Short mmCIF file of C-alpha atoms and ligand atoms in Angstrom, two decimals:
data_model
loop_
_atom_site.label_atom_id
_atom_site.label_comp_id
_atom_site.label_asym_id
_atom_site.label_seq_id
_atom_site.Cartn_x
_atom_site.Cartn_y
_atom_site.Cartn_z
CA UNK A 1 -10.33 -63.57 10.39
CA UNK A 2 -8.36 -60.46 9.87
CA UNK A 3 -7.73 -59.44 13.40
CA UNK A 4 -5.19 -61.21 15.56
CA UNK A 5 -6.56 -63.16 18.43
CA UNK A 6 -5.33 -61.96 21.75
CA UNK A 7 -4.09 -64.43 24.55
CA UNK A 8 -3.62 -63.24 28.12
CA UNK A 9 -0.70 -64.98 29.91
CA UNK A 10 -0.96 -64.97 33.68
CA UNK A 11 2.34 -66.40 34.81
CA UNK A 12 4.99 -65.04 37.20
CA UNK A 13 7.88 -67.02 35.97
CA UNK A 14 9.54 -64.80 33.39
CA UNK A 15 11.30 -67.49 31.68
CA UNK A 16 8.12 -69.53 30.96
CA UNK A 17 6.11 -66.34 29.96
CA UNK A 18 8.78 -65.20 27.66
CA UNK A 19 8.83 -68.48 26.17
CA UNK A 20 4.90 -68.56 25.74
CA UNK A 21 4.98 -64.88 24.46
CA UNK A 22 7.72 -65.63 21.68
CA UNK A 23 5.82 -68.97 20.67
CA UNK A 24 2.37 -67.11 20.27
CA UNK A 25 3.93 -63.98 18.73
CA UNK A 26 5.67 -66.45 15.97
CA UNK A 27 2.12 -68.16 15.33
CA UNK A 28 0.33 -64.91 14.84
CA UNK A 29 -1.27 -64.53 18.14
CA UNK A 30 -1.12 -61.39 20.17
CA UNK A 31 0.43 -62.11 23.71
CA UNK A 32 -0.23 -60.07 26.60
CA UNK A 33 1.86 -60.99 29.63
CA UNK A 34 0.62 -60.52 33.20
CA UNK A 35 2.82 -61.47 36.33
CA UNK A 36 0.33 -61.64 39.10
CA UNK A 37 -3.35 -62.36 39.63
CA UNK A 38 -4.31 -58.75 40.11
CA UNK A 39 -2.37 -57.54 37.08
CA UNK A 40 -3.98 -60.52 35.19
CA UNK A 41 -7.36 -59.18 36.00
CA UNK A 42 -6.85 -55.74 35.31
CA UNK A 43 -5.32 -56.61 31.72
CA UNK A 44 -8.20 -58.84 31.18
CA UNK A 45 -10.67 -56.00 31.47
CA UNK A 46 -8.34 -53.66 29.43
CA UNK A 47 -7.84 -56.15 26.59
CA UNK A 48 -10.57 -58.56 26.51
CA UNK A 49 -8.54 -61.52 25.45
CA UNK A 50 -9.84 -64.47 23.26
CA UNK A 51 -8.19 -66.96 25.66
CA UNK A 52 -6.36 -66.99 28.98
CA UNK A 53 -3.36 -69.08 29.90
CA UNK A 54 -3.41 -69.29 33.81
CA UNK A 55 -0.57 -70.45 36.20
CA UNK A 56 -2.00 -71.75 39.34
CA UNK A 57 0.87 -70.89 41.57
CA UNK A 58 1.05 -66.87 41.55
CA UNK A 59 2.68 -64.60 43.85
CA UNK A 60 -0.15 -62.63 45.18
CA UNK A 61 -3.49 -64.64 44.75
CA UNK A 62 -4.25 -68.33 44.08
CA UNK A 63 -4.79 -69.08 40.54
CA UNK A 64 -8.04 -70.88 41.52
CA UNK A 65 -9.40 -67.37 42.82
CA UNK A 66 -8.64 -65.74 39.38
CA UNK A 67 -10.19 -68.51 37.51
CA UNK A 68 -13.35 -68.20 39.92
CA UNK A 69 -13.11 -64.42 39.09
CA UNK A 70 -13.08 -65.30 35.49
CA UNK A 71 -15.89 -67.70 35.59
CA UNK A 72 -18.03 -65.16 37.58
CA UNK A 73 -18.09 -62.83 34.71
CA UNK A 74 -20.89 -63.02 32.05
CA UNK A 75 -18.44 -63.49 28.94
CA UNK A 76 -17.12 -67.02 29.20
CA UNK A 77 -13.44 -66.86 27.73
CA UNK A 78 -11.53 -70.27 27.44
CA UNK A 79 -9.01 -71.00 30.15
CA UNK A 80 -5.90 -72.98 29.81
CA UNK A 81 -4.31 -73.91 33.23
CA UNK A 82 -0.46 -74.05 33.30
CA UNK A 83 0.17 -76.62 35.89
CA UNK A 84 3.10 -78.08 37.85
CA UNK A 85 3.54 -81.83 37.48
CA UNK A 86 2.93 -82.62 41.32
CA UNK A 87 -0.51 -80.69 41.37
CA UNK A 88 -2.79 -83.41 40.24
CA UNK A 89 -5.57 -82.55 42.73
CA UNK A 90 -5.37 -78.71 41.70
CA UNK A 91 -5.82 -79.60 38.04
CA UNK A 92 -8.99 -81.55 38.89
CA UNK A 93 -10.28 -78.82 40.93
CA UNK A 94 -9.43 -76.18 38.06
CA UNK A 95 -11.33 -78.28 35.59
CA UNK A 96 -14.09 -78.69 37.84
CA UNK A 97 -14.39 -75.03 38.24
CA UNK A 98 -14.85 -74.63 34.45
CA UNK A 99 -11.22 -74.39 33.19
CA UNK A 100 -11.19 -75.70 29.75
CA UNK A 101 -7.93 -77.56 29.58
CA UNK A 102 -4.43 -77.68 31.23
CA UNK A 103 -0.74 -78.03 30.07
CA UNK A 104 1.85 -79.65 32.28
CA UNK A 105 5.20 -77.90 32.65
CA UNK A 106 7.71 -78.25 30.87
CA UNK A 107 5.49 -78.23 27.61
CA UNK A 108 6.44 -77.95 23.93
CA UNK A 109 5.33 -75.37 21.73
CA UNK A 110 3.37 -77.61 19.46
CA UNK A 111 1.44 -78.87 22.42
CA UNK A 112 0.79 -75.59 23.72
CA UNK A 113 -0.58 -74.47 20.32
CA UNK A 114 -2.71 -77.54 19.71
CA UNK A 115 -4.60 -77.00 23.19
CA UNK A 116 -4.99 -73.11 22.05
CA UNK A 117 -6.40 -74.11 18.76
CA UNK A 118 -8.91 -76.64 20.27
CA UNK A 119 -9.85 -74.38 22.88
CA UNK A 120 -10.72 -71.49 20.66
CA UNK A 121 -12.56 -73.65 17.95
CA UNK A 122 -14.49 -74.92 20.89
CA UNK A 123 -15.45 -71.38 22.10
CA UNK A 124 -16.19 -70.38 18.29
CA UNK A 125 -18.52 -73.22 18.33
CA UNK A 126 -20.37 -72.17 21.44
CA UNK A 127 -20.68 -68.46 19.96
CA UNK A 128 -22.12 -69.78 16.65
CA UNK A 129 -24.56 -72.02 18.33
CA UNK A 130 -25.63 -69.70 21.22
CA UNK A 131 -29.06 -70.54 22.14
CA UNK A 132 -29.24 -73.24 19.29
CA UNK A 133 -29.20 -76.86 20.55
CA UNK A 134 -26.98 -78.61 18.11
CA UNK A 135 -28.25 -82.29 17.28
CA UNK A 136 -25.50 -83.86 15.48
CA UNK A 137 -21.64 -83.96 16.60
CA UNK A 138 -19.11 -85.24 14.01
CA UNK A 139 -15.79 -86.54 15.13
CA UNK A 140 -13.68 -87.97 12.31
CA UNK A 141 -15.97 -90.97 11.20
CA UNK A 142 -17.98 -91.04 14.18
CA UNK A 143 -21.37 -89.43 14.29
CA UNK A 144 -23.31 -88.84 17.40
CA UNK A 145 -27.00 -87.83 16.66
CA UNK A 146 -28.65 -86.59 19.90
CA UNK A 147 -32.10 -86.38 18.27
CA UNK A 148 -32.16 -89.78 16.97
CA UNK A 149 -30.33 -91.08 19.79
CA UNK A 150 -28.00 -92.76 17.26
CA UNK A 151 -24.17 -93.28 17.02
CA UNK A 152 -22.75 -94.51 13.74
CA UNK A 153 -19.03 -95.23 12.97
CA UNK A 154 -18.57 -94.93 9.25
CA UNK A 155 -21.88 -96.38 7.79
CA UNK A 156 -22.34 -98.77 10.75
CA UNK A 157 -24.65 -98.03 13.49
CA UNK A 158 -23.53 -98.88 16.93
CA UNK A 159 -25.64 -99.87 19.92
CA UNK A 160 -24.83 -98.38 23.21
CA UNK A 161 -26.91 -98.86 26.68
CA UNK A 162 -28.30 -95.85 27.95
CA UNK A 163 -25.45 -94.84 30.14
CA UNK A 164 -22.87 -95.47 27.57
CA UNK A 165 -24.85 -93.22 25.21
CA UNK A 166 -25.10 -90.47 27.90
CA UNK A 167 -21.19 -90.85 28.29
CA UNK A 168 -20.42 -90.62 24.53
CA UNK A 169 -23.04 -87.53 24.18
CA UNK A 170 -21.25 -85.62 26.99
CA UNK A 171 -17.94 -86.32 25.45
CA UNK A 172 -19.14 -85.31 21.93
CA UNK A 173 -20.65 -82.21 23.02
CA UNK A 174 -17.28 -81.24 24.75
CA UNK A 175 -15.02 -82.60 22.20
CA UNK A 176 -11.47 -81.58 22.68
CA UNK A 177 -12.08 -80.81 26.35
CA UNK A 178 -10.92 -83.06 29.46
CA UNK A 179 -13.91 -83.92 31.42
CA UNK A 180 -13.08 -85.03 34.98
CA UNK A 181 -14.27 -88.23 36.45
CA UNK A 182 -16.62 -86.42 38.74
CA UNK A 183 -18.08 -84.13 35.81
CA UNK A 184 -18.93 -87.25 34.05
CA UNK A 185 -20.37 -89.21 36.90
CA UNK A 186 -22.50 -86.17 37.94
CA UNK A 187 -23.86 -85.73 34.44
CA UNK A 188 -24.56 -89.37 33.83
CA UNK A 189 -25.44 -90.80 37.26
CA UNK A 190 -26.90 -87.76 39.03
CA UNK A 191 -25.43 -85.64 41.64
CA UNK A 192 -25.21 -88.29 44.43
CA UNK A 193 -23.17 -90.70 42.50
CA UNK A 194 -20.10 -89.92 44.88
CA UNK A 195 -16.43 -90.04 43.66
CA UNK A 196 -16.09 -93.63 44.83
CA UNK A 197 -18.00 -94.86 41.62
CA UNK A 198 -15.13 -94.34 39.21
CA UNK A 199 -15.04 -98.05 38.83
CA UNK A 200 -18.57 -98.12 36.98
CA UNK A 201 -17.35 -95.27 34.86
CA UNK A 202 -14.22 -97.41 33.92
CA UNK A 203 -16.27 -100.36 33.09
CA UNK A 204 -18.82 -98.29 30.78
CA UNK A 205 -15.81 -96.82 29.35
CA UNK A 206 -14.11 -100.03 28.39
CA UNK A 207 -17.38 -101.20 26.81
CA UNK A 208 -17.64 -98.05 24.74
CA UNK A 209 -13.99 -98.37 23.64
CA UNK A 210 -14.63 -102.02 22.58
CA UNK A 211 -17.75 -101.14 20.47
CA UNK A 212 -15.88 -98.23 18.72
CA UNK A 213 -12.99 -100.77 18.10
CA UNK A 214 -10.37 -98.56 19.71
CA UNK A 215 -7.00 -99.84 19.96
CA UNK A 216 -6.34 -98.85 23.60
CA UNK A 217 -2.52 -97.90 22.83
CA UNK A 218 -3.50 -95.73 19.95
CA UNK A 219 -6.81 -94.19 20.91
CA UNK A 220 -8.65 -92.62 17.89
CA UNK A 221 -11.62 -91.11 19.73
CA UNK A 222 -11.43 -91.19 23.44
CA UNK A 223 -8.07 -90.33 25.31
CA UNK A 224 -7.55 -91.21 28.97
CA UNK A 225 -6.05 -88.32 31.08
CA UNK A 226 -4.51 -90.51 33.79
CA UNK A 227 -6.03 -89.51 37.20
CA UNK A 228 -8.16 -86.91 35.83
CA UNK A 229 -10.66 -87.98 33.29
CA UNK A 230 -11.33 -88.32 29.50
CA UNK A 231 -11.16 -86.32 26.50
CA UNK A 232 -12.78 -86.88 23.04
CA UNK A 233 -10.13 -86.18 20.49
CA UNK A 234 -11.27 -83.46 18.09
CA UNK A 235 -8.24 -83.48 15.69
CA1 CA B 301 4.26 -69.63 39.19
#
């Protein structure tokens, strides 16, 4: 990879935009700042960035509208939401609309860079496997084999119920990405599961973690994003 990866930052707060641009520049990314939704879309088309950082509170348009425009395009570029702390429901909405991840203001450079690396890795994986359905997912010493319907931890095979396996499968395919409760419920229990069934998901997740011998205070595989959903940790 010789060419610098380009990141578009759609954020109207100058201080945050400058902070991000400096951090990205120092880490060998090409940063392109946009200060409104309209400018963001126009720079998106002129620079075709590898990733977009998107603030939801923009002066001219709703950040969610920008996200909808981006997701309406044929090329699916990773989008990380820059969110204010008190905007929980907006974050969930953005994730359900196809955002890859989010960072909450104020965030540190290392957190931002980790999220960016993870989203770019995922996007590379998707590009590499375009049209090819992968069968085996490896996360640390956890192996999820979709074809064999088998999960192993080190050398040990772990037995899951049908629904537990579906959850693990979903998390492994999207490793690194936050999956919202509704997203998981819909994929595992179907579109009519309703959002009142978070409890059944929590019970299943507790069983999965017990079988994976997770220490709840220091999860190795599955991280809880409080009030949002779950994320399979990929590094
Ligand atoms: Ca803003």
